[in-house]
Amino acid sequence: MSRFAVTRAALGGEELVVLVDADADREIRIARRGATVLSIITCPPQGRRDIADGFRDEKELVGHKGSRFAIMTPFANRVNDSRYTFEATSYDLQPGVVGADRASRHGFLRGVTFDVKQQHADDEKASVTLVTSAIRPEVNSGYPFALDVSITFTLDDNGLSLEAITRNVGERNAPTFFGWHPYFRLSDHPIEGWELQVPGDKIIATDKDFIPLPGTRAWQALDKADRALDFRNTRPIGDTQLNHTYADLQLDADGRARTHLRDPKSGAAIAVWQERGVMLVFTADTAERDARRSVALEPMECMPDAFNRDDCTPLVTLGPGEERRFVCGVEFAR
């Protein structure tokens, strides 16, 4: 019998895929709906615990409020006023909608049921690949492009990794980028005492609606920013409220940028890694439930509102027949 396994489970009427590490007593539950991680069971020195603050039941998963562990594509975070211009053509993601309801966030896949393409388990790892062809011109208003998306989750000795592959199956260039929206609840201790370290030398300056400022004003060196937002050196979160994107991420020797989160009281700790892009940190102050009880660490290819930025156009443009890969993951403390 192999150390790792891939099994099935259910949350009400929703089918789940479960990645299991029998030796380390670890388990990852992933819903096919939205390719949404629901739980990350680990067994650190203080005992078996779910460190994911995911959806607790079928109703929460279907509603997807808070976008917990959302797969965010073809855009991550916000599109300003739900409008953007791409290759000299303007688009409206919410035609006919006015006022405060004009909000487009986190892409189109949260309610989509992914297909299981393949799965594998042996003594080294367990993995599952979930795929969808749901992004099509006739499906999403204001987005007349065709994309196939593949998400591979892998559990191994180091932790959980995610590989996203986006392929343009249309006949023209498409704007697209990827992000992931995990929430972590390391313990029941207040997050004010948790320690955070973000390896970014810059922070994205925004307006009151969290839309990045125009042009170069968006890129603010942390040396010149509010000191409360500087987590380049590990320190407690304290009373700082974060919904901020960190850029110019510094890589470790293995080519990965790691954002560290630790509860010193329990000893629980993780590192969220990525090879490129930006890191958005959210202390869940406006969460619809259990506000400020967990911290979202969101690796993204580009900053929010990237569809509306000339400096992001080369990063979001995907040509016909081309595909783009983004990898990230969560390392568990040993």
C-alpha positions as MATLAB code, in Angstrom:
seq = 'MSRFAVTRAALGGEELVVLVDADADREIRIARRGATVLSIITCPPQGRRDIADGFRDEKELVGHKGSRFAIMTPFANRVNDSRYTFEATSYDLQPGVVGADRASRHGFLRGVTFDVKQQHADDEKASVTLVTSAIRPEVNSGYPFALDVSITFTLDDNGLSLEAITRNVGERNAPTFFGWHPYFRLSDHPIEGWELQVPGDKIIATDKDFIPLPGTRAWQALDKADRALDFRNTRPIGDTQLNHTYADLQLDADGRARTHLRDPKSGAAIAVWQERGVMLVFTADTAERDARRSVALEPMECMPDAFNRDDCTPLVTLGPGEERRFVCGVEFAR';
ca = [
       0.000    0.000    0.000;
       1.411    3.403   -1.020;
       2.081    6.167    1.454;
      -0.054    8.615   -0.562;
      -3.575    8.107   -1.894;
      -6.328    9.881   -3.821;
      -9.858    9.164   -2.608;
     -13.360   10.602   -3.006;
     -15.759   12.185   -0.531;
     -18.817   14.438   -0.584;
     -20.027   17.653    1.016;
     -23.788   17.373    0.715;
     -24.342   16.998   -3.010;
     -20.876   18.297   -3.935;
     -18.192   15.814   -4.984;
     -14.782   16.134   -3.363;
     -11.340   14.795   -4.217;
      -9.145   13.988   -1.221;
      -5.343   13.841   -1.251;
      -3.998   11.752    1.642;
      -0.543   11.336    3.179;
      -0.991    8.361    5.508;
       2.454    8.537    7.124;
       2.256   12.213    8.080;
      -1.500   12.120    8.825;
      -2.197   14.881    6.305;
      -5.296   15.334    4.174;
      -6.397   17.894    1.566;
     -10.100   18.059    0.634;
     -10.835   19.723   -2.715;
     -14.301   20.377   -4.132;
     -14.820   19.958   -7.855;
     -16.964   23.094   -7.667;
     -14.515   25.879   -8.348;
     -11.544   23.545   -7.754;
     -11.888   24.847   -4.204;
      -9.704   23.605   -1.362;
     -11.943   23.101    1.673;
      -9.522   21.833    4.304;
      -5.826   21.233    4.909;
      -5.388   18.761    7.730;
      -1.878   18.686    9.158;
      -0.365   17.030   12.194;
       2.225   19.424   13.638;
       3.698   18.947   17.137;
       0.649   20.484   18.794;
      -1.726   17.937   17.249;
      -3.936   17.322   14.234;
      -5.504   20.523   12.907;
      -7.201   22.022    9.869;
      -5.157   25.115    8.991;
      -7.454   26.130    6.112;
     -10.280   28.558    6.854;
     -12.376   27.201    4.021;
     -16.073   26.741    3.382;
     -17.663   24.639    6.120;
     -20.717   23.234    4.359;
     -22.425   22.892    1.003;
     -24.363   26.142    1.376;
     -21.189   28.141    1.931;
     -19.416   26.428   -0.967;
     -22.250   27.110   -3.408;
     -22.550   30.743   -2.267;
     -18.754   31.187   -2.358;
     -18.954   34.375   -0.272;
     -15.487   35.553    0.618;
     -13.975   33.575   -2.261;
     -12.233   31.251    0.187;
      -9.542   29.327   -1.720;
     -10.970   30.605   -5.003;
      -9.268   29.904   -8.293;
      -9.116   33.450   -9.686;
      -8.976   33.653  -13.468;
      -9.071   35.143  -16.106;
      -8.527   38.000  -13.649;
      -7.665   38.118   -9.958;
      -9.085   40.606   -7.490;
     -10.826   43.694   -8.930;
     -11.605   45.136  -12.352;
     -12.287   48.847  -11.881;
     -15.983   49.606  -12.475;
     -16.197   46.228  -14.277;
     -14.834   47.894  -17.424;
     -11.567   47.444  -19.281;
      -9.968   48.143  -22.633;
      -7.945   45.523  -24.493;
      -6.311   46.069  -27.866;
      -8.270   49.287  -28.444;
     -11.674   47.726  -27.704;
     -13.660   48.530  -24.568;
     -15.594   45.876  -22.679;
     -18.185   45.901  -19.879;
     -18.334   42.842  -17.612;
     -21.682   43.944  -16.166;
     -23.744   45.585  -18.903;
     -26.856   47.305  -17.599;
     -25.749   47.188  -13.952;
     -25.372   50.518  -12.143;
     -24.191   51.795   -8.789;
     -22.583   49.751   -6.042;
     -23.524   46.472   -7.714;
     -20.939   47.119  -10.435;
     -18.280   44.888   -8.919;
     -16.293   42.259  -10.792;
     -13.877   40.231   -8.723;
     -11.891   37.033   -8.893;
     -12.792   35.779  -12.365;
     -15.455   33.389  -13.609;
     -14.727   29.929  -12.197;
     -15.969   29.955   -8.598;
     -19.272   28.299   -9.502;
     -17.959   26.019  -12.243;
     -17.733   22.276  -11.647;
     -14.354   21.064  -12.877;
     -13.790   17.661  -14.463;
     -11.245   15.230  -13.051;
      -8.760   14.669  -15.862;
      -6.271   12.469  -14.076;
      -5.025   11.432  -10.656;
      -1.961    9.671   -9.330;
      -0.597    8.401   -6.021;
       2.564    6.569   -4.972;
       5.092    6.687   -2.136;
       6.264   10.187   -3.135;
       3.079   12.180   -3.736;
      -0.636   12.316   -4.511;
      -1.964   14.549   -7.257;
      -5.158   15.349   -9.116;
      -5.697   17.468  -12.235;
      -8.992   19.338  -12.556;
      -9.926   20.933  -15.885;
     -12.609   23.167  -17.329;
     -13.559   24.663  -20.682;
     -16.122   26.992  -19.134;
     -14.566   30.281  -20.262;
     -16.157   30.841  -23.641;
     -17.378   33.981  -25.504;
     -21.045   33.087  -25.178;
     -20.846   32.498  -21.401;
     -19.382   35.626  -19.811;
     -20.590   39.141  -20.648;
     -17.790   41.458  -21.662;
     -15.268   38.658  -22.130;
     -15.454   37.331  -25.722;
     -12.452   35.017  -25.381;
     -11.989   31.250  -25.113;
      -9.738   29.667  -22.499;
      -9.139   26.159  -21.186;
      -7.901   25.974  -17.606;
      -6.117   23.088  -15.890;
      -5.324   22.991  -12.155;
      -3.075   20.283  -10.697;
      -2.949   19.916   -6.919;
      -0.063   17.874   -5.507;
       0.497   16.777   -1.907;
       4.009   15.621   -1.066;
       6.408   15.630    1.865;
       6.858   19.418    1.693;
       3.231   20.456    1.462;
       0.617   21.337   -1.151;
       1.464   22.745   -4.577;
      -0.772   24.117   -7.287;
       0.061   24.264  -11.003;
      -2.280   26.302  -13.193;
      -2.118   26.075  -16.978;
      -4.229   28.451  -19.063;
      -4.516   27.848  -22.809;
      -5.999   30.269  -25.325;
      -8.181   28.106  -27.588;
      -9.668   31.093  -29.412;
      -8.591   32.837  -32.592;
      -7.338   36.127  -31.114;
      -5.288   37.452  -28.245;
      -6.940   37.204  -24.836;
      -6.283   39.080  -21.592;
      -5.814   36.622  -18.737;
      -3.871   36.110  -15.539;
      -4.112   33.807  -12.551;
      -4.441   34.064   -8.793;
      -5.274   31.885   -5.800;
      -7.195   33.032   -2.695;
      -6.380   30.752    0.293;
      -7.279   31.673    3.879;
      -5.209   30.243    6.727;
      -6.295   29.795   10.337;
      -3.216   28.542   12.104;
      -4.828   28.435   15.543;
      -7.624   29.925   17.602;
      -5.269   32.522   19.039;
      -5.876   36.125   17.870;
      -4.076   36.977   14.644;
      -2.621   40.080   16.306;
       0.016   37.799   17.819;
       0.775   35.906   14.619;
       4.039   36.717   12.896;
       4.171   37.700    9.231;
       7.048   38.107    6.804;
       6.501   39.216    3.195;
       9.561   39.324    0.885;
       8.362   42.289   -1.190;
      10.368   45.502   -1.512;
       7.424   47.443   -2.948;
       3.750   47.830   -2.175;
       0.985   48.697   -4.638;
      -0.548   52.062   -3.734;
      -4.329   52.158   -4.238;
      -7.339   54.399   -3.898;
     -10.046   53.847   -1.268;
     -11.608   51.112   -3.414;
      -8.309   49.205   -3.595;
      -7.766   50.068   -7.251;
      -4.055   50.699   -7.963;
      -3.120   54.307   -8.662;
      -2.379   55.215  -12.296;
       1.031   54.664  -13.831;
       4.216   54.611  -11.812;
       2.441   56.029   -8.751;
       1.167   52.516   -8.065;
       4.663   51.188   -7.377;
       5.683   52.466   -3.963;
       8.958   51.514   -2.299;
       8.388   50.191    1.215;
      11.167   52.464    2.437;
       8.835   55.371    1.633;
       5.535   53.740    2.610;
       3.633   53.559    5.891;
       5.918   51.642    8.258;
       2.928   49.669    9.543;
       2.776   47.950    6.147;
       6.424   46.883    6.083;
       6.756   43.178    6.843;
      10.075   42.533    5.169;
      11.362   41.522    8.594;
       9.297   39.028   10.572;
       7.079   40.720   13.164;
       3.618   40.391   14.727;
       0.631   41.560   12.680;
      -0.638   43.555   15.646;
      -3.597   45.816   14.922;
      -2.572   46.443   11.283;
      -5.402   45.952    8.808;
      -4.092   44.522    5.571;
      -5.692   44.335    2.166;
      -2.487   45.165    0.335;
      -0.494   43.842   -2.593;
       3.266   43.403   -2.255;
       5.483   43.482   -5.340;
       9.140   43.162   -6.315;
       9.229   39.858   -4.441;
      12.689   38.668   -3.501;
      13.483   35.058   -4.395;
      15.218   32.470   -2.254;
      18.097   30.436   -3.664;
      15.701   27.882   -5.175;
      13.883   30.560   -7.219;
      10.843   30.822   -4.965;
       9.523   33.839   -3.071;
       8.137   32.779    0.301;
       5.626   34.609    2.474;
       5.799   33.286    6.040;
       2.999   33.128    8.611;
       3.492   31.737   12.126;
       1.657   31.575   15.420;
       4.416   31.586   18.053;
       2.029   30.416   20.783;
       1.118   27.169   19.037;
       4.184   26.786   16.854;
       2.009   26.364   13.755;
       3.672   27.867   10.685;
       3.402   27.880    6.907;
       5.140   29.460    3.943;
       3.197   30.347    0.789;
       5.557   30.301   -2.191;
       5.455   31.478   -5.788;
       8.010   31.889   -8.552;
       6.820   35.286   -9.791;
       4.017   37.811   -9.572;
       2.721   39.643   -6.513;
       1.417   38.681   -3.071;
      -1.825   40.117   -1.688;
      -2.199   39.883    2.105;
      -5.682   40.240    3.609;
      -6.340   40.104    7.338;
     -10.031   39.309    6.743;
     -11.295   42.420    8.529;
     -14.361   42.534    6.275;
     -14.953   38.774    6.049;
     -18.596   37.753    6.067;
     -17.960   35.389    8.977;
     -15.197   35.062   11.574;
     -13.696   38.419   10.683;
     -10.025   38.737   11.534;
      -9.731   35.114   12.594;
      -7.632   34.054    9.612;
      -5.213   35.566    7.099;
      -5.483   35.283    3.312;
      -2.172   35.003    1.462;
      -2.935   35.342   -2.245;
      -0.237   34.631   -4.849;
      -1.161   36.339   -8.125;
       0.492   36.771  -11.522;
      -0.359   40.493  -11.675;
      -1.716   43.283   -9.518;
      -5.451   44.010   -9.218;
      -7.038   45.798  -12.201;
      -4.237   44.555  -14.458;
      -6.613   44.560  -17.462;
      -6.628   48.369  -17.266;
      -2.885   48.924  -16.998;
      -0.435   49.435  -19.868;
       2.416   48.201  -17.661;
       0.606   44.871  -17.223;
      -0.514   44.371  -20.845;
       2.517   42.251  -21.849;
       1.962   40.053  -18.780;
      -1.749   39.402  -19.347;
      -1.801   38.980  -23.143;
      -2.038   35.352  -24.278;
      -1.955   34.618  -28.000;
      -4.052   32.045  -29.899;
      -2.794   28.532  -29.230;
      -0.467   29.738  -26.475;
      -0.525   28.613  -22.877;
       0.809   30.065  -19.647;
       1.859   28.287  -16.457;
       1.737   29.597  -12.897;
       2.853   27.593   -9.872;
       2.520   28.275   -6.171;
       2.036   26.322   -3.003;
       1.999   25.994    0.758;
       4.877   24.528    2.721;
       4.075   23.091    6.138;
       6.389   23.612    9.091;
       8.312   20.491   10.032;
];
